[in-house]
Coordinates of C-alpha atoms and ligand atoms in Angstrom, one line a residue:
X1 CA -35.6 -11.6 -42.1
X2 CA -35.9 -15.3 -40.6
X3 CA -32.9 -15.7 -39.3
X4 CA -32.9 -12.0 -37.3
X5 CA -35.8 -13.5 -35.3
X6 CA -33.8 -15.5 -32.8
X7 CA -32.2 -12.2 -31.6
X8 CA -33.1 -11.2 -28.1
X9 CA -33.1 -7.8 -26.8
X10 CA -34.1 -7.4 -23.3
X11 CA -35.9 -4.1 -22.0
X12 CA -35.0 -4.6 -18.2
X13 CA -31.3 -4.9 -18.6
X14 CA -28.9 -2.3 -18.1
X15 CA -27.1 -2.2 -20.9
X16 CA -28.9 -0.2 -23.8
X17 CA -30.8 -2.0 -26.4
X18 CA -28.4 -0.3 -29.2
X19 CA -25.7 -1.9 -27.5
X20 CA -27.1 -5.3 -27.2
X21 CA -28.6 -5.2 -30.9
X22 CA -25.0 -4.6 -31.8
X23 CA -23.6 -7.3 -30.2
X24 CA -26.0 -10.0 -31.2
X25 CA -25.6 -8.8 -35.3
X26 CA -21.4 -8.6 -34.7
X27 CA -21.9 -12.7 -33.3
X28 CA -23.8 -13.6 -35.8
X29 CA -21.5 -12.0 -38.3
X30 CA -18.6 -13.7 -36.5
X31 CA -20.1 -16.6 -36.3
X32 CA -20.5 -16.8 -40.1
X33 CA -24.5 -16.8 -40.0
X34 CA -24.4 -13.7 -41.5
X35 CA -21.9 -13.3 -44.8
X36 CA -19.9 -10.8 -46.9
X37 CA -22.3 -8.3 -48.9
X38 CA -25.3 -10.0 -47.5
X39 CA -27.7 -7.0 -47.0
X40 CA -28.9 -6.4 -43.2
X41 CA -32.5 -5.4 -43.4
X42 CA -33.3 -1.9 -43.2
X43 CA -33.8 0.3 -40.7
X44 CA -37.9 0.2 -39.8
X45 CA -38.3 -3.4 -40.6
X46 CA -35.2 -4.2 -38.3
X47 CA -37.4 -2.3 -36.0
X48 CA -40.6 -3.3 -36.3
X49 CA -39.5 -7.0 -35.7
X50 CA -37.6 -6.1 -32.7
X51 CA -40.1 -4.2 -31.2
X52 CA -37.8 -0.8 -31.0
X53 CA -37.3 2.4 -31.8
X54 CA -35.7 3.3 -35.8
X55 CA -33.1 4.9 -33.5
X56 CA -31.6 2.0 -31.7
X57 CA -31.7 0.2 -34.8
X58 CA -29.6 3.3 -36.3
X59 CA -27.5 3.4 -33.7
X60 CA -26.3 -0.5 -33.7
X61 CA -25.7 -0.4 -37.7
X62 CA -23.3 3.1 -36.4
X63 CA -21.5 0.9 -34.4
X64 CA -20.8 -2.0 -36.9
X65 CA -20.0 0.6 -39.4
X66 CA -17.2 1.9 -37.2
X67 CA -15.8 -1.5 -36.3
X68 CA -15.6 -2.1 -40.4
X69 CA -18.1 -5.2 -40.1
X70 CA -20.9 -3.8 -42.1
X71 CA -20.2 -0.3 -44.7
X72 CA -22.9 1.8 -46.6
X73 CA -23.8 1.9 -49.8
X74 CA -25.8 5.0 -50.9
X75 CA -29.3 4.3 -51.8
X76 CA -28.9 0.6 -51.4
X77 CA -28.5 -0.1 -47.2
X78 CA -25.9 -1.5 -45.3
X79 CA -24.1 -4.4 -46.1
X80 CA -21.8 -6.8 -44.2
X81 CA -18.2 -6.1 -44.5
X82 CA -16.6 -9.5 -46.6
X83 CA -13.0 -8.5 -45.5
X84 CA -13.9 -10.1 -42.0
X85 CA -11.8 -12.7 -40.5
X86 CA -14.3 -15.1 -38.8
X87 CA -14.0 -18.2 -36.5
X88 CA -12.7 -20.8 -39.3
X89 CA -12.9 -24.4 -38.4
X90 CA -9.5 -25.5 -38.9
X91 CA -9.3 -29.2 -39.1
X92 CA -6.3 -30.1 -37.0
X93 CA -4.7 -33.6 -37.7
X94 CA -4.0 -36.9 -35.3
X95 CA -0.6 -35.8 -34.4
X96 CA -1.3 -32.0 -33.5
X97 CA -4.2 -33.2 -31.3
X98 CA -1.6 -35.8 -29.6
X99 CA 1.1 -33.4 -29.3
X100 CA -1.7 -30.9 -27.7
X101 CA -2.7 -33.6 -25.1
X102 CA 1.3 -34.4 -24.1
X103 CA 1.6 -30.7 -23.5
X104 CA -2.0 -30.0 -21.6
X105 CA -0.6 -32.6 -19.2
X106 CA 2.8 -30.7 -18.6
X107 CA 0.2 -28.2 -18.0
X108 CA 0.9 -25.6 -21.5
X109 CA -1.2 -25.3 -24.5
X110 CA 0.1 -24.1 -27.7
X111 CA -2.7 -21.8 -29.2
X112 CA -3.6 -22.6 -32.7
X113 CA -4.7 -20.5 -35.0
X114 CA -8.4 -19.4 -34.4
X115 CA -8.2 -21.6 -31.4
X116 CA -11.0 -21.6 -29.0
X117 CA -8.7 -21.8 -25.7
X118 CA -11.2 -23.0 -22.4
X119 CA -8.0 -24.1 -21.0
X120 CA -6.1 -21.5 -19.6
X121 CA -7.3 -18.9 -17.4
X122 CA -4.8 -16.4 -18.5
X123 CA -6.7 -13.0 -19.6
X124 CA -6.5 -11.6 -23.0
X125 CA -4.1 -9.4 -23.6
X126 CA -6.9 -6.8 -25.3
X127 CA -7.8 -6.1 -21.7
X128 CA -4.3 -4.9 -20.7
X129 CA -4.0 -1.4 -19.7
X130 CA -1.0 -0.7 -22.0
X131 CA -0.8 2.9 -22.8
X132 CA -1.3 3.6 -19.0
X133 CA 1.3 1.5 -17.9
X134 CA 3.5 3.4 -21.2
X135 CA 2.8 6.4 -19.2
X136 CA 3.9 5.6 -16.0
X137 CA 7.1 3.7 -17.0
X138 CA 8.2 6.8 -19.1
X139 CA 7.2 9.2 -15.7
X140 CA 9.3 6.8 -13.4
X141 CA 12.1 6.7 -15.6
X142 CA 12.1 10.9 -16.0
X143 CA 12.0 11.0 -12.5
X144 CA 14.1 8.0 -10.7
X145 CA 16.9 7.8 -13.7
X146 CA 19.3 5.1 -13.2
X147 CA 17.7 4.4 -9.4
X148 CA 14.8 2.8 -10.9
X149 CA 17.5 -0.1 -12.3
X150 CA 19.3 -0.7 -8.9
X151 CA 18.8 -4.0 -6.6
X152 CA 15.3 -2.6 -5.0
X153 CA 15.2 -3.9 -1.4
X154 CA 14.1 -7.5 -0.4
X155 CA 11.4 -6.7 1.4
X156 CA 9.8 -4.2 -1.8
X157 CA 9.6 -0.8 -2.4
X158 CA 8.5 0.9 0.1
X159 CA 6.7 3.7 -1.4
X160 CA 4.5 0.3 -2.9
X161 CA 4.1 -1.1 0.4
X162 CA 2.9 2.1 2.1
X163 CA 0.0 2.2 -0.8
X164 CA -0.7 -1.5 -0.5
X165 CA -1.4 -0.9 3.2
X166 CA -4.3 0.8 2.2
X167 CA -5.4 -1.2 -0.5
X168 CA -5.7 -3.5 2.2
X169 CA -7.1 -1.8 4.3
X170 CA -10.3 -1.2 1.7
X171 CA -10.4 -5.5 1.8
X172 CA -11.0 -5.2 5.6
X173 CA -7.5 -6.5 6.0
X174 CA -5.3 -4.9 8.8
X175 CA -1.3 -5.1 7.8
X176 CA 1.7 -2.9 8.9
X177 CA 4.0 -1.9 6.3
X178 CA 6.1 -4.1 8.1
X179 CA 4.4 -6.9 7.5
X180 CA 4.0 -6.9 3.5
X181 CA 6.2 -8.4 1.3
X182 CA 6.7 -8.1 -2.2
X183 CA 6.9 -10.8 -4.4
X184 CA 7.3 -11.8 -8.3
X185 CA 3.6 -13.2 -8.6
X186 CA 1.3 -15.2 -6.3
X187 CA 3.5 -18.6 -7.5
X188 CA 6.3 -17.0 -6.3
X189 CA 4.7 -16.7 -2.7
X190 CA 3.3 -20.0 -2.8
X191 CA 7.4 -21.5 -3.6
X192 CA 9.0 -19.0 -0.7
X193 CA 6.5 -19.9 1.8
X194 CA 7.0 -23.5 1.0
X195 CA 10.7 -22.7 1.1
X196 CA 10.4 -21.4 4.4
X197 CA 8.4 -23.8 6.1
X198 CA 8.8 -27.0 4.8
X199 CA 11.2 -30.5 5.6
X200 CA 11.3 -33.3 3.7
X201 CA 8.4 -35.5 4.6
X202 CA 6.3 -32.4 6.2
X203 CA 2.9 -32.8 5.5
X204 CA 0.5 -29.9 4.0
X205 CA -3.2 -30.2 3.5
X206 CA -4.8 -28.9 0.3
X207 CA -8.2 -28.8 -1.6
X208 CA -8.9 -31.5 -3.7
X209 CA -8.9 -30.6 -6.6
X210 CA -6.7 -27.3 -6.1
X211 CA -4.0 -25.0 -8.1
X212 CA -1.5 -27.2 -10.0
X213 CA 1.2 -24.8 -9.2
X214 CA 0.8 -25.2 -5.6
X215 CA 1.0 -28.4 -5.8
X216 CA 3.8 -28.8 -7.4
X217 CA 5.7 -26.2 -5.2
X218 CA 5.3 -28.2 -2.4
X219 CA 5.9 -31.4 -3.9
X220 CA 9.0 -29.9 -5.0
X221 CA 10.0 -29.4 -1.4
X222 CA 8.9 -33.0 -0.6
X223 CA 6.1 -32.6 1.4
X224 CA 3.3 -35.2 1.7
X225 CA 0.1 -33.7 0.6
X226 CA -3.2 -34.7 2.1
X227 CA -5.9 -33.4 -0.2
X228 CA -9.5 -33.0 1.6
X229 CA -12.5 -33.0 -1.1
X230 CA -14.0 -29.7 -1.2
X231 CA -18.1 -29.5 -1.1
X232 CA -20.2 -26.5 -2.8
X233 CA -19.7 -24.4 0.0
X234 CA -15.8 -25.0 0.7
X235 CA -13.8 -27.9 2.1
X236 CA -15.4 -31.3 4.4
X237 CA -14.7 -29.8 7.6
X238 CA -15.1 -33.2 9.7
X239 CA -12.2 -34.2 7.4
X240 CA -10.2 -31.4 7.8
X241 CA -10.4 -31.8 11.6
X242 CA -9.7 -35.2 12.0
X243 CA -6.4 -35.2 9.6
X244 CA -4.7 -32.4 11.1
X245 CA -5.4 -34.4 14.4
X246 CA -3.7 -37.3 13.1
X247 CA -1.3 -35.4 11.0
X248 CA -0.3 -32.2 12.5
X249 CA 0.7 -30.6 9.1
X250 CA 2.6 -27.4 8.8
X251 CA 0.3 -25.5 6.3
X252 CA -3.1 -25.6 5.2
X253 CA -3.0 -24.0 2.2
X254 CA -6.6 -22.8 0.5
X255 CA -8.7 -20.8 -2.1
X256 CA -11.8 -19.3 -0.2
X257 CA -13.5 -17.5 -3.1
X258 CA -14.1 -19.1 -6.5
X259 CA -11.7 -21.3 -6.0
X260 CA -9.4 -22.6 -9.0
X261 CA -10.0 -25.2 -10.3
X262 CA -14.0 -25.5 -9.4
X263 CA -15.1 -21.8 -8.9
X264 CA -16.6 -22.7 -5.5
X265 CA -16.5 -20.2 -2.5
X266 CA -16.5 -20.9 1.1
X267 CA -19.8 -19.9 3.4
X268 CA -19.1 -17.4 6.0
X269 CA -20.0 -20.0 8.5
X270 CA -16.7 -22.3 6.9
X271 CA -14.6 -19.7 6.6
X272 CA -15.0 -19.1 10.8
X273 CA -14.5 -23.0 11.1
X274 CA -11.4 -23.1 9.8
X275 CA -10.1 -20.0 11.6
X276 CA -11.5 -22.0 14.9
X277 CA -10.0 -25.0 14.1
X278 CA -6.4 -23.9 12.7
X279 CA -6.4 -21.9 15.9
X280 CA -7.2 -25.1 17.9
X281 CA -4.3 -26.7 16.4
X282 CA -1.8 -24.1 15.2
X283 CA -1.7 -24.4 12.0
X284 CA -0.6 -21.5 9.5
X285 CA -3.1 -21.1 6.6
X286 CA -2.3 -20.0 2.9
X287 CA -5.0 -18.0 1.7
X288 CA -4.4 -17.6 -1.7
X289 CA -6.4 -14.8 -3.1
X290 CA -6.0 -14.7 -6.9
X291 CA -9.0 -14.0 -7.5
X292 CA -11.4 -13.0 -4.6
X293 CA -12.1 -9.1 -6.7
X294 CA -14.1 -10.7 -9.6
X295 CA -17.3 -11.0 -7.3
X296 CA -20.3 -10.6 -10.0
X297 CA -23.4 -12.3 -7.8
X298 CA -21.6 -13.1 -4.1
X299 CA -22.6 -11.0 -1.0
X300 CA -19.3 -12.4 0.9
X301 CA -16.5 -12.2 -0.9
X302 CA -14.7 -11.1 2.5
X303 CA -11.2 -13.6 2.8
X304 CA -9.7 -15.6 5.8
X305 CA -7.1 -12.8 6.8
X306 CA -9.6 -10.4 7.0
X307 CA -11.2 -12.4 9.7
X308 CA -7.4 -13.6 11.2
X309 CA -7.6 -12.2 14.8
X310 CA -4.9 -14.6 15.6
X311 CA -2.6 -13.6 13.1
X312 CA -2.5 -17.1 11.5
X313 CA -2.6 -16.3 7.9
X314 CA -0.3 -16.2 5.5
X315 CA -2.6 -13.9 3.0
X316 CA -1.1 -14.2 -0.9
X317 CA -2.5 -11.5 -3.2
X318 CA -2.0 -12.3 -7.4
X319 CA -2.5 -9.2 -9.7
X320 CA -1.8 -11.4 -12.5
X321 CA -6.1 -11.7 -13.4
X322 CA -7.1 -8.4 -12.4
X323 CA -3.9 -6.5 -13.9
X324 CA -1.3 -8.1 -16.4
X325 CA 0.3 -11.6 -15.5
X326 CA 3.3 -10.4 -16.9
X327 CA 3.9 -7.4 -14.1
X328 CA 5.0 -10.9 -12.4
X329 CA 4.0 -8.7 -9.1
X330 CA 1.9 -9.4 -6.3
X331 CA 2.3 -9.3 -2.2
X332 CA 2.3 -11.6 0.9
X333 CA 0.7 -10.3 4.3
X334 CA 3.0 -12.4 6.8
X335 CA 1.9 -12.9 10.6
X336 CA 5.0 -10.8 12.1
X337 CA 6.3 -14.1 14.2
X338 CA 7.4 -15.4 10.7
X339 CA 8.2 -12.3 9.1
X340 CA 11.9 -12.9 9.4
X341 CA 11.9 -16.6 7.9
X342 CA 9.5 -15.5 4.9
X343 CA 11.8 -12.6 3.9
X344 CA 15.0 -14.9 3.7
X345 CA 13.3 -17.3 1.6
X346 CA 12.3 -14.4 -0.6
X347 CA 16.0 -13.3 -0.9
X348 CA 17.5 -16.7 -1.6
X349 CA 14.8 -16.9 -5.0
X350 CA 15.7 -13.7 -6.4
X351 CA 16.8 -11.1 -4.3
X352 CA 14.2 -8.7 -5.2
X353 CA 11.3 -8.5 -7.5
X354 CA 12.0 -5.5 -10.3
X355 CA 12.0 -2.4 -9.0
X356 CA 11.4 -0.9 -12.3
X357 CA 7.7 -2.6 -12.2
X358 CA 7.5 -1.6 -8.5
X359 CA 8.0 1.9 -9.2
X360 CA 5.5 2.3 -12.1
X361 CA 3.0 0.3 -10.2
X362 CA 3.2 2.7 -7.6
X363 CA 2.4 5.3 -9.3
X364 CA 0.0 3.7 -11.4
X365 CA -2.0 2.9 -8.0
X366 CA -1.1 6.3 -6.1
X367 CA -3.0 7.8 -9.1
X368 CA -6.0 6.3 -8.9
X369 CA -6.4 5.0 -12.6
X370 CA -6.3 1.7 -11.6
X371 CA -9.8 1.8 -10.2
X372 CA -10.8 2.7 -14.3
X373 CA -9.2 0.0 -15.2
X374 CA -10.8 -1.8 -12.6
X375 CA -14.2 -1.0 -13.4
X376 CA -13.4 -2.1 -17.6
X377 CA -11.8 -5.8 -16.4
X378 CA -14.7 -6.3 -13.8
X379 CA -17.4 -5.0 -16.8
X380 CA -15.6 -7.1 -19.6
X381 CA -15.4 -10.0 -17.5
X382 CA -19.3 -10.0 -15.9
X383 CA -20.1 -10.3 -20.0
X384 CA -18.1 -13.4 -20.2
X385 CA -19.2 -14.6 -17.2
X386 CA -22.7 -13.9 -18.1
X387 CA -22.4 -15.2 -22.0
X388 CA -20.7 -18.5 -20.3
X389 CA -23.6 -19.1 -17.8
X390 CA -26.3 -18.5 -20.3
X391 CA -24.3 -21.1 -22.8
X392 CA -24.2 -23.7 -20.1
X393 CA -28.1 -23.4 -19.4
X394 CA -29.0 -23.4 -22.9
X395 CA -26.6 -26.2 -24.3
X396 CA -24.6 -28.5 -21.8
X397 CA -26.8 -32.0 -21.9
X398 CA -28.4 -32.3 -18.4
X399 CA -26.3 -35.4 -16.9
X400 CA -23.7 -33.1 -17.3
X401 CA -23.2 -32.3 -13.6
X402 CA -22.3 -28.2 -12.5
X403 CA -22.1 -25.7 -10.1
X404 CA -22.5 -22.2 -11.1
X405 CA -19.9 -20.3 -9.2
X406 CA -20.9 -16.6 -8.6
X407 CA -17.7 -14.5 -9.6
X408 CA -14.0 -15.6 -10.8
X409 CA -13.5 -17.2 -14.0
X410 CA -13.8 -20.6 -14.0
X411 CA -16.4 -23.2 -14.5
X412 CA -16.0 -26.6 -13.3
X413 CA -18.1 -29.9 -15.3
X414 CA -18.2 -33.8 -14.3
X415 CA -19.4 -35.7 -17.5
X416 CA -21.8 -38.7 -17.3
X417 CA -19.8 -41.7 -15.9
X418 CA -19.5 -43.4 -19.6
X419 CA -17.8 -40.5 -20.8
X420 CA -14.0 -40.1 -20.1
X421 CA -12.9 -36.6 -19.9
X422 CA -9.9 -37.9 -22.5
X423 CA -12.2 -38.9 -25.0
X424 CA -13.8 -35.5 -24.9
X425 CA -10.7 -33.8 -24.8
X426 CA -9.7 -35.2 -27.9
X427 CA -12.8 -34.6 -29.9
X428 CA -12.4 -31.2 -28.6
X429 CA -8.6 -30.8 -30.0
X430 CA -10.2 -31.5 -33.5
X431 CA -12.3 -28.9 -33.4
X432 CA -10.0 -26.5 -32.1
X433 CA -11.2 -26.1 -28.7
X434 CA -9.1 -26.3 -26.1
X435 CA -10.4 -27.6 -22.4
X436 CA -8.5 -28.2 -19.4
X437 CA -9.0 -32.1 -18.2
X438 CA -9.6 -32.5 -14.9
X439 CA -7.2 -34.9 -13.2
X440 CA -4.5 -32.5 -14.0
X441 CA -5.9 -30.9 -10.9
X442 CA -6.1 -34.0 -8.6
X443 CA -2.7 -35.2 -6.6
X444 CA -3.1 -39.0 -8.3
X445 CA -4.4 -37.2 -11.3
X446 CA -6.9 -40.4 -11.4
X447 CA -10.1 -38.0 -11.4
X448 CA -11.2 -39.2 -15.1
X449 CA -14.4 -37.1 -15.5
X450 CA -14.0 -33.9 -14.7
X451 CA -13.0 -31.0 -16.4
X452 CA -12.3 -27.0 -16.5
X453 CA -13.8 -24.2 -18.3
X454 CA -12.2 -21.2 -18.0
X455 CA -13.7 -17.6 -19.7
X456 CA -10.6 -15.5 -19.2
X457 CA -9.2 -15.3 -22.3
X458 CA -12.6 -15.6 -24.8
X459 CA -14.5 -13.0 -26.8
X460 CA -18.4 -13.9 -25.9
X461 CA -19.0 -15.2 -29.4
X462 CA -15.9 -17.6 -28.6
X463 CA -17.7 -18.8 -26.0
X464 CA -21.0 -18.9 -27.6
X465 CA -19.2 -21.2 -30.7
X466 CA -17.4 -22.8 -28.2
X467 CA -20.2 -24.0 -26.0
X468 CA -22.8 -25.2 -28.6
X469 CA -19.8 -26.8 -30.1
X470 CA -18.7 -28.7 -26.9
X471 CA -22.1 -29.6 -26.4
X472 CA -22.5 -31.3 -29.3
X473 CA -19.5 -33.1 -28.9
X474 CA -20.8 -34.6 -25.4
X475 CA -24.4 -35.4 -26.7
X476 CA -22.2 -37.2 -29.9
X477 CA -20.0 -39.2 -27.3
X478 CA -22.6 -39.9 -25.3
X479 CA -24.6 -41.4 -27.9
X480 CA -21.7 -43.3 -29.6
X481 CA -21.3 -45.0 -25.9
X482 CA -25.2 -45.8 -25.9
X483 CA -24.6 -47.5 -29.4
X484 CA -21.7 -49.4 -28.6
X485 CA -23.5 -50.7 -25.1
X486 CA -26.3 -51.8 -27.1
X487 CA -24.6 -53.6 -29.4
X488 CA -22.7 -55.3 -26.8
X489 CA -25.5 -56.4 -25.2
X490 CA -27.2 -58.1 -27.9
X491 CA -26.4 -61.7 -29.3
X492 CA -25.0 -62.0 -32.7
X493 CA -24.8 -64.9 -35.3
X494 CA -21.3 -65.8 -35.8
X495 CA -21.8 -66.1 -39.6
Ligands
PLP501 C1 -4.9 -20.1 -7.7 C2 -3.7 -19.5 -8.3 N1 -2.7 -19.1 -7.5 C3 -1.6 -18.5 -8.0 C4 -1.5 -18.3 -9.4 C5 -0.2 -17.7 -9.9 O1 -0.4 -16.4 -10.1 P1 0.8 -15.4 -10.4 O2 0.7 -15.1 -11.9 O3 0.5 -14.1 -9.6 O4 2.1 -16.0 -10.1 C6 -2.5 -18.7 -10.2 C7 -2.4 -18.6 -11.7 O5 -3.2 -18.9 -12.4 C8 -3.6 -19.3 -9.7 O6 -4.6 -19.8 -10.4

């Protein structure tokens, strides 16, 4: 029975105890605490040392029955299913964990087996709404026949635009028809705005650190980038000021709500300072919203071109973490003096994004199931994001520096200033965990102690294992350092 103590059920959350009783026994099975054919204790004592009814109790062993993790036997109790596949630790050798690192820097991971992957912020494919999308290709096809193959207008389909106008307008954010654009994912929007906009030598001002795709798309163009260190309620504004003074860049490209990499989200009062002050000096800002709908604990998730009175931004919207990344779909809101450059750019990448996709995402929106699937991603996510932040409070060693975000996906850690963020890395690679190192998301990628957490595509016992794991890693780094500081600072016979 000991090892049921440390289970937690809490009367004042939401979610029903059954539910939560469940959970905790499927982690521990997962997890490997509890094995094949050992028995789970019955009913009423279950009960009595939870403090519960026999019928929540009842209810969780109904549940792990029908996922196959525990089975019945008559007269005997229930008993944990050995056929499970759980969490190996697969040790992983020197040149795996070298190859790994080489390819985190090109910014890829290749998943191993059983891999615990922290690194990328790509959602699990278990949260896709397939067999809707099934439904809505098949109708499409039925009803557009061969037109739903043909080169679908520049601009996007307008039936998509008209509904996206209104999706919009829920966000507080007034566009025309006119004025939207389609585009083959957020990256794309970030490359044809750059496109558009940018000469060789042009400068554009960025968070630092920010997305690595953005900066590479306007590296790509040869722009010189001036990165501005962001604070824990958006970017140093003083900063910001004085180098487009001195500057007078073309774009300001930024990430007000849970920013990627760091999570952080801009105050209200910053998000009307840079309006004010990009109004002052006419400068067009990227809002890149990829993320801005996962808003668990914020009160103001509200973004720049909601607030854009001036018609200054350039609002990107991703549907890659809230729908599938592979729809490669998302859309631009474009102040209308720069409509006409934005929409060459977009014809000279690829002429049009698939109408196909357009079509069935059309529909899929204009009947309303997408607020369903809304509701799962933004439920499935908050457990992540809750498992993660309980994990972080419970394990990571306190000179571990953080700030909690309050929505979005990623977390964002400096380490102790002994402790290299390549060192950990590596340890981590041997254990199968994969994290994303900071300086990849620096310009001079000379950041050496920070690094990325992201919960998008873990189960919350992954990130449970994963957390206690990386934790222990840390405290075992950190106390190798202290070890190899004290030895160098004693004096030893030369014998
Ligand atoms: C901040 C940010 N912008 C844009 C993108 C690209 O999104 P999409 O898949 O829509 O191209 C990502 C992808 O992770 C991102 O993190």
């Amino acid at each position: 029975m000991k090892k049921y103590e440390s289970i937690m059920l809490n009367k004042e959350e939401s979610q029903h105890l059954y539910i939560q009783l469940y959970k905790s026994i499927k982690d521990m099975i997962l997890l490997g605490q509890l094995l094949g054919e050992e028995r789970l204790p019955p009913v009423r004592k279950m009960a009595e040392l939870l403090s519960v009814n026999s019928v929540t109790v009842v209810k969780a062993y109904q549940l792990l029955e029908q996922e196959g993790l525990v089975y019945k036997r008559i007269g005997s109790g229930t008993f944990i299913s050995s056929a499970i596949i759980r969490q190996a630790q697969l040790p992983t050798d020197v040149d795996t964990t070298a190859q790994q690192e080489d390819l985190l820097n090109q910014g890829h991971i290749r998943l191993e087996r059983n891999m615990i992957n922290f690194a990328s912020a790509t959602p699990s494919a278990d949260l896709f709404p397939v067999e809707d999308f099934k439904q809505v290709i098949n109708e499409v096809l039925d009803r557009d026949k061969g037109n739903a193959f043909t080169y679908q207008e520049s601009q996007g389909y307008y039936p998509l635009r008209c509904i996206l106008k209104e999706y919009t307008a829920n966000h507080g954010i007034k566009a025309d028809v006119e004025n939207i654009q389609i585009i083959s994912g957020a990256q794309q929007g970030i490359d044809i705005i750059a496109k558009a906009f940018l000469n060789y030598g042009d400068y554009v001002i960025m968070e630092s650190p920010s997305y690595t795709g953005a900066i590479a798309a306007f590296q790509t163009r040869g722009a010189r980038i001036i990165d501005i260190p962001l604070e824990e309620n958006g970017m140093d504004l003083a900063m910001l000021e004085t180098k487009i003074k001195n500057h007078q860049p073309k774009l300001l490209y930024i990430m007000p709500n849970f920013q990627n990499p760091t999570g952080v989200s801009y105050s209200a009062e910053k998000k009307q300072r840079i309006m004010e002050i990009c109004k002052k000096y006419k400068v067009y800002i990227i809002e890149d919203d990829y993320l801005s709908d996962l808003s668990f604990y914020s009160k103001d998730n509200s973004t720049l071109k909601s607030i854009d009175n001036m018609d200054q931004v350039i609002y990107i919207k991703s549907f890659s973490k809230i729908f599938m990344p592979g729809l490669r779909l998302g859309f631009l809101v474009i102040p209308k003096q720069i409509y006409n450059n934005l929409l060459v750019a977009k014809h000279t990448s690829d002429i049009s994004t698939s109408g196909l996709i357009q079509r069935a995402f059309q529909l899929y929106l204009s009947k309303g199931i997408w607020r369903r699937h809304l509701a799962y991603i933004e439920a499935s996510y908050k457990e992540r994001f809750d498992k993660m932040v309980e994990c972080i409070e419970r394990y990571i060693p306190s000179d571990v520096h953080y700030h909690l975000p309050k929505g979005g996906l990623n977390f964002w850690f400096k380490l102790p200033k002994n402790i290299s963020v390549k060192a950990l890395n590596e340890a981590a690679l041997r254990e199968n965990i994969a994290i994303a190192p900071g300086y990849l998301f620096f310009l001079n990628n000379n950041q050496a102690n920070y690094f990325r957490l992201s919960i998008a595509s873990l189960k919350t016992y992954e990130i449970q294992q994963g957390m206690k794991k990386l934790a222990e890693i840390i405290k075992g780094l950190q106390l190798n350092k202290d070890l190899q500081d004290s030895r160098e600072n004693t004096l030893n016979p030369i014998l």
